[in-house]
């Protein structure tokens, strides 16, 4: 286990080890849903919520069930199960009790089940053997980092709409190019803290 | 050995717990109890809340057209929700026009029934049923177009000449998705125990199913009839125009006119590329005998052969040549959007009022 303050991990997860820019995880929805700022923010918030909750759940499942039975190798499958079930549950609860939130975020929830950034955070927390508080900091930070990345990208893309872009680069290609450039920019933060 | 057993037990336990949790919550949180669904102000149904409007209606045996199976991508399942539909979802917006949004039209596959709800649907939809049928006959009419006859056995279908049904294409090798596609009925309305369809091969999911997998004797599932493209009573002369499988509804209309001794003057423009793309010519010949003023004008755009004495070029040009201005025409068109748009332009130039131009774009 590495001795890093959870708060430091929190910030590192946003800037130096951003899910998108340093791990390139969760790209699918990052590219598909980053056309407009409001939707990007919506998805960003949902991802943060789900990421935090599922990582904590997975932490408990991992340390209380998988480790005692020596079944660490099952973590992939179990983590996915937990994430899928949690998202379903969350969808039901939101739909029933917080309809307004559901109508703005609800459609993103199914998208999130298959977002690999969510699974990624759960797996990293294991491979980096974080303790509970570090896990909490890391998951919230990763979620916010992902939200930050997609919101920034949506901002850039909405500006890009008015520009004339060569035919073959429009849409996904230019988004990937921009992601690359943004990742380079984020490298500027790297080395400030080491969390892995 | 031990590891295997513990693995199985642990995985099963975790899955069971999660499944139980979800089942309990869908019974409690996801249960909206019984709600009242009111259709067109006069019919009331008590239904279980919680599913989509499309599924709820289906469970009451009311079928709304839907081609994507409720995924929110085809936009066929539009229904007017007067009360109790909740806010319009982001998944619906791309498929609804501004007028439809103002008119509280919703996608019934996305809109959930959670409280008492009032909707209005065209009366015809109550007529829509689901049929299982047997492929009685298939015939290759041109290299790409097939005629299929589906027999309903004892069941009856009643439709208006020009309407369409939806055919279910099940999953098959190379396609794991179940889809519904719309095809106009080419047979007569008096032929109540069967329908005939003309299906052209496009490489799509449903046409691949029909052309490469479906054989005589197979079972198929269809539902219908649907559509507001059908023959309207009137006394003026009538223009029919179509291309390719757009022949289908026109055949049904012609058959209807022949069966009912309707004496309107009829001009049928059929667009195709070459002589090889013409089909069902015998049947059309038959109409020339049965109807007292019927003229078939096949118009070929790419025929070079000397043998062809008919019209050449595009249908709008032929219309320009054959149609007099100022007569009380009505027109029925069935074909691709581009073709219909160009024909409508030509008809408007002939002073045919747009409300007398009926069309079915596919
Ligand atoms: S069924 Fe296709 S959009 Fe609703």
Coordinates of C-alpha atoms and ligand atoms in Angstrom, one line a residue:
Chain A
X1 CA 0.0 0.0 0.0
X2 CA 1.3 3.5 -0.8
X3 CA 1.1 6.2 1.8
X4 CA -0.7 9.0 0.1
X5 CA -3.1 11.3 1.7
X6 CA -6.7 10.6 0.4
X7 CA -7.2 14.3 -0.4
X8 CA -4.0 14.2 -2.5
X9 CA -5.3 11.2 -4.3
X10 CA -8.6 13.0 -4.9
X11 CA -6.8 15.9 -6.7
X12 CA -4.4 13.6 -8.5
X13 CA -7.3 11.6 -9.9
X14 CA -8.8 14.8 -11.3
X15 CA -5.6 16.3 -12.8
X16 CA -2.5 14.1 -13.1
X17 CA -4.2 10.7 -13.5
X18 CA -7.3 11.7 -15.3
X19 CA -9.3 8.7 -16.4
X20 CA -9.7 10.1 -19.9
X21 CA -6.4 11.8 -20.5
X22 CA -4.0 9.5 -18.8
X23 CA -5.8 6.1 -19.0
X24 CA -8.0 6.7 -22.0
X25 CA -10.9 4.9 -20.3
X26 CA -14.6 5.7 -20.9
X27 CA -13.9 7.0 -24.4
X28 CA -17.1 5.6 -25.9
X29 CA -19.6 7.8 -24.1
X30 CA -16.9 10.6 -23.9
X31 CA -17.0 10.9 -27.7
X32 CA -20.7 10.1 -28.2
X33 CA -22.2 12.5 -25.6
X34 CA -19.8 15.4 -25.8
X35 CA -21.7 17.5 -28.3
X36 CA -23.4 19.9 -26.0
X37 CA -22.4 21.2 -22.6
X38 CA -25.7 20.6 -20.7
X39 CA -25.8 16.9 -21.6
X40 CA -22.1 16.5 -21.0
X41 CA -22.5 18.0 -17.5
X42 CA -25.5 15.6 -16.9
X43 CA -23.5 12.6 -17.9
X44 CA -20.5 13.8 -15.9
X45 CA -22.6 14.1 -12.7
X46 CA -24.2 10.7 -13.3
X47 CA -20.8 9.1 -13.9
X48 CA -19.4 10.7 -10.7
X49 CA -22.3 9.4 -8.6
X50 CA -22.2 5.9 -10.0
X51 CA -18.5 5.7 -9.9
X52 CA -18.3 6.7 -6.2
X53 CA -21.1 4.4 -5.1
X54 CA -20.0 1.4 -7.0
X55 CA -16.4 1.7 -6.1
X56 CA -17.2 1.8 -2.5
X57 CA -19.5 -1.2 -2.9
X58 CA -16.9 -3.0 -4.8
X59 CA -14.3 -2.2 -2.1
X60 CA -16.5 -3.8 0.5
X61 CA -17.3 -6.8 -1.7
X62 CA -13.7 -7.3 -2.5
X63 CA -12.3 -7.1 1.0
X64 CA -15.1 -8.9 2.8
X65 CA -16.0 -11.6 0.3
X66 CA -13.4 -12.1 -2.4
X67 CA -10.3 -11.8 -0.3
X68 CA -11.3 -14.1 2.6
X69 CA -12.3 -16.8 0.1
X70 CA -9.2 -16.3 -2.0
X71 CA -11.3 -15.5 -5.0
X72 CA -9.6 -12.3 -6.2
X73 CA -9.5 -13.6 -9.7
X74 CA -13.3 -13.3 -9.8
X75 CA -13.2 -9.5 -9.3
X76 CA -13.8 -8.7 -13.0
X77 CA -17.1 -10.5 -13.2
X78 CA -18.3 -9.6 -9.7
X79 CA -17.5 -5.9 -10.1
X80 CA -19.4 -5.8 -13.4
X81 CA -22.4 -7.5 -11.7
X82 CA -22.4 -5.0 -8.9
X83 CA -22.1 -2.1 -11.2
X84 CA -25.0 -3.3 -13.5
X85 CA -27.2 -4.1 -10.5
X86 CA -26.5 -0.8 -8.8
X87 CA -27.2 1.2 -12.0
X88 CA -30.5 -0.6 -12.4
X89 CA -31.5 0.1 -8.8
X90 CA -30.5 3.7 -9.1
X91 CA -32.5 4.1 -12.2
X92 CA -35.6 2.8 -10.4
X93 CA -35.1 4.9 -7.4
X94 CA -34.6 8.1 -9.4
X95 CA -37.5 7.4 -11.6
X96 CA -39.8 7.0 -8.6
X97 CA -38.6 9.5 -6.2
X98 CA -36.7 12.2 -8.1
X99 CA -38.4 12.3 -11.4
X100 CA -36.9 15.7 -12.4
X101 CA -33.4 14.4 -11.9
X102 CA -34.4 11.2 -13.7
X103 CA -35.6 13.1 -16.7
X104 CA -32.4 15.0 -17.0
X105 CA -30.0 12.2 -16.1
X106 CA -32.0 9.0 -16.5
X107 CA -31.2 8.4 -20.1
X108 CA -27.5 8.3 -19.4
X109 CA -27.7 5.7 -16.7
X110 CA -27.9 2.6 -19.0
X111 CA -24.9 4.1 -20.9
X112 CA -23.0 4.2 -17.7
X113 CA -23.3 0.5 -17.0
X114 CA -20.9 -0.2 -19.9
X115 CA -18.6 2.7 -19.2
X116 CA -15.2 1.1 -18.7
X117 CA -14.0 4.0 -16.6
X118 CA -16.3 2.8 -13.9
X119 CA -14.9 -0.7 -13.9
X120 CA -11.4 0.8 -14.3
X121 CA -11.7 2.7 -11.0
X122 CA -12.8 -0.4 -9.2
X123 CA -9.9 -2.4 -10.7
X124 CA -7.3 0.3 -10.0
X125 CA -8.3 0.6 -6.4
X126 CA -7.4 -3.1 -6.1
X127 CA -4.2 -3.2 -8.1
X128 CA -3.0 -0.1 -6.3
X129 CA -4.2 -1.5 -2.9
X130 CA -5.8 1.6 -1.7
X131 CA -7.3 1.6 1.8
X132 CA -10.9 2.7 2.3
X133 CA -10.4 6.5 2.6
X134 CA -8.0 6.5 -0.4
X135 CA -10.6 4.6 -2.4
X136 CA -13.2 7.1 -1.6
X137 CA -11.0 10.0 -2.6
X138 CA -9.9 8.2 -5.7
X139 CA -13.4 7.4 -6.9
X140 CA -14.8 10.8 -6.3
X141 CA -11.8 12.4 -7.9
X142 CA -11.9 10.1 -10.9
X143 CA -15.6 10.9 -11.4
X144 CA -15.0 14.6 -11.3
X145 CA -12.0 14.3 -13.5
X146 CA -14.1 12.5 -16.1
X147 CA -16.9 15.1 -15.8
X148 CA -14.3 17.8 -16.2
X149 CA -12.9 16.2 -19.3
X150 CA -16.2 15.7 -21.0
X151 CA -17.5 19.1 -20.1
X152 CA -14.3 20.7 -21.5
X153 CA -14.6 18.7 -24.6
X154 CA -18.3 19.6 -25.1
X155 CA -17.2 23.3 -24.7
X156 CA -14.6 22.9 -27.4
X157 CA -16.9 20.9 -29.7
X158 CA -19.7 23.5 -29.5
X159 CA -17.3 26.1 -30.6
X160 CA -16.1 23.9 -33.3
X161 CA -19.5 23.7 -34.8
X162 CA -19.2 27.0 -36.6
X163 CA -15.7 26.2 -38.0
X164 CA -15.1 24.7 -41.3
X165 CA -13.4 21.4 -40.7
X166 CA -12.2 19.2 -43.6
X167 CA -14.9 16.6 -44.5
X168 CA -12.9 13.6 -43.4
X169 CA -12.1 15.0 -40.0
X170 CA -15.6 16.0 -38.9
X171 CA -17.2 14.3 -35.9
X172 CA -15.2 11.5 -34.2
X173 CA -11.8 12.0 -35.8
X174 CA -11.5 15.6 -34.8
X175 CA -12.7 14.7 -31.3
X176 CA -9.9 12.1 -31.0
X177 CA -7.3 14.6 -32.3
X178 CA -8.5 17.2 -29.7
X179 CA -8.5 14.5 -27.0
X180 CA -4.9 13.8 -27.8
X181 CA -3.9 17.4 -27.6
X182 CA -5.8 17.8 -24.3
X183 CA -4.0 14.7 -23.0
X184 CA -0.7 16.4 -23.9
X185 CA -1.8 19.5 -22.0
X186 CA -2.7 17.4 -19.0
X187 CA 0.8 15.8 -19.0
X188 CA 1.9 19.2 -17.8
X189 CA 0.4 18.2 -14.4
X190 CA 2.1 14.8 -14.2
X191 CA 4.9 14.1 -11.8
X192 CA 3.4 16.5 -9.3
X193 CA 2.0 13.6 -7.2
X194 CA 2.5 9.9 -7.6
X195 CA -0.5 7.8 -6.8
X196 CA 0.3 4.5 -8.2
Chain B
X1 CA -11.6 -28.8 -6.3
X2 CA -12.4 -26.6 -3.3
X3 CA -11.7 -23.4 -5.3
X4 CA -14.2 -24.5 -7.9
X5 CA -16.9 -25.1 -5.4
X6 CA -16.3 -21.9 -3.4
X7 CA -16.3 -20.0 -6.7
X8 CA -19.6 -21.4 -7.8
X9 CA -21.1 -20.8 -4.4
X10 CA -19.8 -17.3 -4.0
X11 CA -20.8 -16.2 -7.5
X12 CA -24.2 -17.7 -7.2
X13 CA -24.8 -16.2 -3.8
X14 CA -23.7 -12.7 -5.0
X15 CA -25.8 -13.0 -8.1
X16 CA -28.8 -14.3 -6.1
X17 CA -28.6 -11.4 -3.6
X18 CA -28.4 -8.9 -6.4
X19 CA -31.2 -10.5 -8.3
X20 CA -33.4 -10.6 -5.2
X21 CA -32.6 -7.0 -4.5
X22 CA -33.6 -6.0 -8.0
X23 CA -36.7 -8.1 -8.0
X24 CA -37.9 -6.7 -4.7
X25 CA -37.2 -3.2 -5.7
X26 CA -38.9 -3.5 -9.0
X27 CA -41.9 -5.0 -7.1
X28 CA -41.9 -2.1 -4.7
X29 CA -40.2 0.9 -6.1
X30 CA -41.0 0.1 -9.7
X31 CA -44.6 -0.8 -9.0
X32 CA -46.9 2.0 -9.9
X33 CA -50.0 0.0 -9.1
X34 CA -53.1 0.1 -11.3
X35 CA -53.7 3.1 -13.4
X36 CA -56.4 4.0 -15.8
X37 CA -55.6 4.4 -19.4
X38 CA -58.2 6.4 -21.4
X39 CA -58.1 6.3 -25.1
X40 CA -60.0 8.8 -27.3
X41 CA -62.0 9.8 -24.3
X42 CA -64.3 6.9 -24.5
X43 CA -62.4 3.7 -23.9
X44 CA -61.0 3.0 -20.5
X45 CA -58.5 0.3 -19.5
X46 CA -57.2 -0.5 -16.1
X47 CA -53.6 -1.4 -16.5
X48 CA -50.5 -2.1 -14.4
X49 CA -48.3 1.0 -14.4
X50 CA -44.5 0.8 -14.9
X51 CA -44.0 -0.2 -18.5
X52 CA -43.9 1.9 -21.6
X53 CA -47.0 3.1 -23.3
X54 CA -46.3 1.0 -26.3
X55 CA -46.0 -2.2 -24.3
X56 CA -49.0 -1.3 -22.2
X57 CA -51.1 -0.8 -25.3
X58 CA -49.8 -4.0 -26.7
X59 CA -50.8 -5.9 -23.6
X60 CA -54.3 -4.6 -24.2
X61 CA -54.0 -5.9 -27.8
X62 CA -53.8 -2.4 -29.3
X63 CA -50.9 -2.2 -31.8
X64 CA -49.1 1.0 -32.5
X65 CA -46.8 0.8 -35.5
X66 CA -43.1 0.3 -34.5
X67 CA -40.2 -0.7 -36.6
X68 CA -37.3 -0.6 -34.1
X69 CA -38.9 -2.7 -31.4
X70 CA -39.2 0.1 -28.9
X71 CA -35.6 1.4 -29.1
X72 CA -36.6 4.9 -29.8
X73 CA -35.0 5.1 -33.2
X74 CA -37.7 4.6 -35.9
X75 CA -40.2 7.2 -34.8
X76 CA -43.2 5.2 -35.9
X77 CA -44.8 4.8 -32.6
X78 CA -46.0 8.4 -32.2
X79 CA -49.1 8.8 -30.1
X80 CA -50.8 11.9 -28.8
X81 CA -50.7 12.0 -25.0
X82 CA -53.2 14.4 -23.6
X83 CA -52.7 13.9 -19.9
X84 CA -50.3 12.1 -17.6
X85 CA -47.3 11.5 -19.9
X86 CA -44.8 13.4 -17.8
X87 CA -42.1 15.5 -19.5
X88 CA -40.8 14.8 -22.9
X89 CA -37.6 12.7 -22.6
X90 CA -34.3 13.6 -24.3
X91 CA -34.6 10.3 -26.2
X92 CA -37.7 11.4 -27.9
X93 CA -36.8 14.9 -28.9
X94 CA -34.7 14.1 -32.0
X95 CA -37.6 12.3 -33.6
X96 CA -40.4 14.8 -32.9
X97 CA -40.9 18.0 -34.9
X98 CA -41.7 21.3 -33.3
X99 CA -45.4 21.0 -34.3
X100 CA -45.6 17.6 -32.8
X101 CA -44.0 18.7 -29.6
X102 CA -46.6 21.5 -29.3
X103 CA -49.3 19.1 -30.1
X104 CA -48.1 16.8 -27.2
X105 CA -47.2 14.0 -29.5
X106 CA -44.9 11.4 -27.8
X107 CA -43.0 8.3 -28.7
X108 CA -45.0 5.6 -27.0
X109 CA -42.0 3.3 -26.7
X110 CA -40.2 5.9 -24.5
X111 CA -43.1 7.4 -22.6
X112 CA -43.9 5.4 -19.4
X113 CA -47.3 4.8 -17.9
X114 CA -46.9 5.8 -14.3
X115 CA -50.2 7.5 -13.5
X116 CA -53.6 7.8 -15.0
X117 CA -53.1 8.7 -18.6
X118 CA -55.2 10.0 -21.4
X119 CA -54.2 9.4 -25.0
X120 CA -55.7 9.7 -28.4
X121 CA -55.0 7.4 -31.3
X122 CA -56.6 7.1 -34.8
X123 CA -59.7 4.8 -34.6
X124 CA -58.2 2.6 -37.3
X125 CA -55.6 1.3 -34.9
X126 CA -58.2 -0.6 -33.0
X127 CA -58.5 -2.6 -36.1
X128 CA -54.9 -3.6 -36.0
X129 CA -54.2 -7.2 -35.0
X130 CA -51.4 -9.6 -34.9
X131 CA -51.5 -12.6 -37.2
X132 CA -49.4 -15.7 -37.6
X133 CA -49.4 -16.8 -41.2
X134 CA -47.8 -19.4 -43.5
X135 CA -45.9 -18.5 -46.6
X136 CA -48.2 -20.0 -49.2
X137 CA -46.3 -18.9 -52.3
X138 CA -43.3 -16.9 -53.4
X139 CA -42.4 -15.8 -56.8
X140 CA -39.4 -14.0 -58.1
X141 CA -40.8 -11.2 -60.2
X142 CA -37.6 -9.4 -61.2
X143 CA -34.0 -10.2 -60.1
X144 CA -34.6 -8.1 -57.0
X145 CA -38.3 -8.2 -56.3
X146 CA -40.2 -11.1 -54.8
X147 CA -43.9 -11.6 -54.5
X148 CA -45.0 -13.3 -51.3
X149 CA -48.4 -14.6 -50.3
X150 CA -49.0 -15.1 -46.6
X151 CA -52.0 -17.2 -45.6
X152 CA -53.8 -16.5 -42.4
X153 CA -55.8 -19.7 -42.3
X154 CA -59.1 -19.1 -40.6
X155 CA -58.3 -15.7 -39.5
X156 CA -59.5 -12.7 -41.4
X157 CA -57.9 -9.3 -42.1
X158 CA -59.8 -6.3 -43.2
X159 CA -58.0 -3.3 -44.6
X160 CA -58.4 -0.5 -47.1
X161 CA -56.8 -0.7 -50.5
X162 CA -53.3 1.0 -50.2
X163 CA -52.7 0.2 -46.5
X164 CA -49.6 -1.6 -45.2
X165 CA -48.8 -4.3 -42.7
X166 CA -45.7 -4.9 -40.7
X167 CA -43.7 -8.1 -41.1
X168 CA -41.5 -9.4 -38.3
X169 CA -38.0 -10.4 -39.3
X170 CA -36.8 -12.7 -36.5
X171 CA -33.2 -13.2 -35.6
X172 CA -31.4 -15.3 -38.1
X173 CA -27.8 -16.3 -38.8
X174 CA -25.9 -13.0 -39.0
X175 CA -28.6 -11.0 -37.4
X176 CA -29.4 -11.2 -33.7
X177 CA -32.0 -8.4 -33.7
X178 CA -35.7 -8.8 -34.2
X179 CA -37.2 -6.0 -36.3
X180 CA -40.5 -5.1 -37.9
X181 CA -40.7 -3.6 -41.4
X182 CA -43.6 -2.1 -43.2
X183 CA -44.8 -3.4 -46.6
X184 CA -47.8 -2.4 -48.5
X185 CA -50.5 -5.0 -49.3
X186 CA -50.7 -5.8 -53.0
X187 CA -53.6 -8.1 -52.9
X188 CA -57.3 -7.4 -53.0
X189 CA -59.3 -6.4 -49.9
X190 CA -61.8 -9.1 -50.7
X191 CA -59.0 -11.7 -50.3
X192 CA -59.6 -11.8 -46.6
X193 CA -57.6 -14.8 -45.5
X194 CA -54.3 -13.8 -47.0
X195 CA -52.1 -10.9 -48.1
X196 CA -49.6 -10.5 -50.9
X197 CA -46.6 -8.3 -50.6
X198 CA -43.9 -7.2 -53.0
X199 CA -40.5 -7.1 -51.3
X200 CA -37.4 -5.8 -53.0
X201 CA -34.0 -6.8 -51.9
X202 CA -32.0 -4.0 -50.4
X203 CA -29.5 -5.9 -48.3
X204 CA -31.3 -4.7 -45.1
X205 CA -32.2 -7.0 -42.2
X206 CA -35.7 -7.7 -43.2
X207 CA -35.2 -8.0 -46.9
X208 CA -32.3 -10.3 -46.4
X209 CA -34.5 -12.4 -44.3
X210 CA -37.2 -12.5 -46.9
X211 CA -34.9 -13.1 -49.9
X212 CA -32.4 -15.5 -48.4
X213 CA -34.1 -17.3 -45.5
X214 CA -37.9 -17.4 -46.0
X215 CA -39.2 -20.4 -47.9
X216 CA -42.7 -21.6 -48.8
X217 CA -44.3 -23.3 -45.9
X218 CA -42.5 -21.2 -43.3
X219 CA -44.3 -19.4 -40.5
X220 CA -44.3 -15.6 -40.4
X221 CA -45.7 -13.0 -38.0
X222 CA -47.3 -9.8 -39.2
X223 CA -49.4 -7.1 -37.7
X224 CA -51.6 -4.5 -39.3
X225 CA -53.2 -3.0 -41.2
X226 CA -51.8 0.5 -40.8
X227 CA -51.5 3.7 -42.8
X228 CA -53.5 6.7 -44.1
X229 CA -52.6 6.1 -47.7
X230 CA -55.6 4.4 -49.2
X231 CA -58.3 4.8 -51.8
X232 CA -60.7 7.7 -51.3
X233 CA -64.2 7.9 -52.9
X234 CA -64.4 10.6 -55.4
X235 CA -65.6 10.9 -59.0
X236 CA -62.8 12.7 -60.9
X237 CA -60.1 10.9 -62.9
X238 CA -57.3 9.3 -61.0
X239 CA -53.5 9.3 -61.4
X240 CA -51.5 6.4 -60.0
X241 CA -47.8 6.6 -60.0
X242 CA -45.1 4.4 -58.5
X243 CA -41.8 2.7 -59.0
X244 CA -40.4 -0.7 -58.0
X245 CA -42.3 -2.2 -55.1
X246 CA -44.4 0.9 -55.0
X247 CA -46.5 -1.1 -57.4
X248 CA -48.0 -3.0 -54.4
X249 CA -50.6 -0.5 -53.0
X250 CA -51.5 0.5 -56.5
X251 CA -52.3 -3.0 -57.4
X252 CA -54.6 -3.2 -54.4
X253 CA -56.3 0.0 -55.4
X254 CA -56.8 -1.1 -59.0
X255 CA -58.2 -4.4 -57.8
X256 CA -60.6 -2.6 -55.6
X257 CA -61.8 -0.4 -58.4
X258 CA -62.2 -3.4 -60.7
X259 CA -64.1 -5.4 -58.0
X260 CA -66.5 -2.5 -57.4
X261 CA -67.0 -1.4 -61.0
X262 CA -65.7 2.0 -60.3
X263 CA -65.7 3.9 -63.6
X264 CA -63.2 6.6 -63.0
X265 CA -60.6 7.3 -65.6
X266 CA -57.3 5.9 -64.5
X267 CA -53.7 6.7 -65.6
X268 CA -51.0 4.5 -64.1
X269 CA -47.5 5.8 -64.5
X270 CA -44.8 3.3 -63.6
X271 CA -41.2 4.3 -63.4
X272 CA -38.4 1.8 -64.0
X273 CA -35.0 1.7 -65.6
X274 CA -35.3 -1.0 -68.3
X275 CA -37.8 -3.4 -69.7
X276 CA -36.4 -6.1 -67.3
X277 CA -37.6 -4.1 -64.4
X278 CA -41.2 -4.3 -65.4
X279 CA -43.4 -7.0 -63.8
X280 CA -46.9 -8.1 -63.1
X281 CA -47.7 -7.0 -66.7
X282 CA -50.3 -9.7 -67.2
X283 CA -52.2 -8.5 -64.2
X284 CA -52.1 -5.0 -65.5
X285 CA -53.3 -6.1 -68.9
X286 CA -56.2 -7.7 -67.1
X287 CA -57.1 -4.3 -65.6
X288 CA -57.1 -2.8 -69.0
X289 CA -60.0 -5.2 -69.8
X290 CA -61.8 -4.9 -66.6
X291 CA -61.7 -1.2 -66.1
X292 CA -63.3 0.8 -68.8
X293 CA -60.9 3.7 -69.0
X294 CA -57.5 2.6 -67.8
X295 CA -54.2 3.5 -69.3
X296 CA -50.8 2.0 -68.2
X297 CA -47.8 4.3 -68.9
X298 CA -44.6 2.5 -68.1
X299 CA -41.8 5.1 -68.2
X300 CA -38.3 3.7 -68.6
X301 CA -35.3 5.9 -67.8
X302 CA -32.4 3.7 -69.2
X303 CA -33.9 1.6 -72.0
X304 CA -31.9 1.8 -75.2
X305 CA -33.4 -1.1 -77.1
X306 CA -35.3 -0.4 -80.3
X307 CA -38.1 -2.7 -79.2
X308 CA -39.3 -0.3 -76.6
X309 CA -42.1 1.9 -78.0
X310 CA -43.3 3.3 -74.7
X311 CA -42.3 6.4 -72.8
X312 CA -38.7 7.2 -72.0
X313 CA -37.2 9.4 -69.3
X314 CA -38.7 10.1 -65.9
X315 CA -42.2 10.0 -64.6
X316 CA -42.7 13.7 -64.0
X317 CA -42.0 14.3 -67.7
X318 CA -44.6 11.7 -68.7
X319 CA -47.1 13.3 -66.4
X320 CA -46.4 16.6 -68.0
X321 CA -47.2 15.0 -71.4
X322 CA -50.4 13.1 -70.5
X323 CA -52.1 15.2 -67.9
X324 CA -54.4 18.1 -68.9
X325 CA -54.5 21.1 -66.7
X326 CA -57.7 21.9 -64.8
X327 CA -59.3 18.5 -64.7
X328 CA -60.5 17.3 -61.4
X329 CA -57.7 14.7 -60.8
X330 CA -56.7 13.0 -57.6
X331 CA -53.4 11.2 -57.4
X332 CA -51.9 8.3 -55.5
X333 CA -48.2 8.0 -55.4
X334 CA -45.9 5.3 -53.9
X335 CA -42.2 5.3 -54.1
X336 CA -38.9 6.8 -52.8
X337 CA -39.1 10.3 -51.2
X338 CA -37.1 11.8 -54.1
X339 CA -39.4 10.4 -56.7
X340 CA -42.5 11.4 -54.8
X341 CA -41.2 15.0 -54.3
X342 CA -40.5 15.4 -58.0
X343 CA -43.9 13.9 -59.0
X344 CA -45.7 16.1 -56.5
X345 CA -44.0 19.1 -58.1
X346 CA -45.2 18.1 -61.6
X347 CA -48.8 17.5 -60.3
X348 CA -48.9 20.9 -58.6
X349 CA -47.9 22.5 -61.9
X350 CA -51.0 20.9 -63.4
X351 CA -53.1 22.6 -60.8
X352 CA -53.9 19.5 -58.9
X353 CA -54.6 20.6 -55.3
X354 CA -52.2 19.2 -52.8
X355 CA -55.0 17.8 -50.6
X356 CA -55.9 15.5 -53.5
X357 CA -52.4 14.1 -53.8
X358 CA -52.0 11.1 -51.5
X359 CA -48.7 9.5 -51.1
X360 CA -46.7 6.8 -49.3
X361 CA -43.0 7.4 -49.1
X362 CA -40.6 4.6 -48.3
Ligands
LIG1 S1 -40.8 2.0 -31.6 FE1 -39.3 2.9 -32.8 S2 -39.2 4.9 -32.0 FE2 -40.7 4.0 -30.7

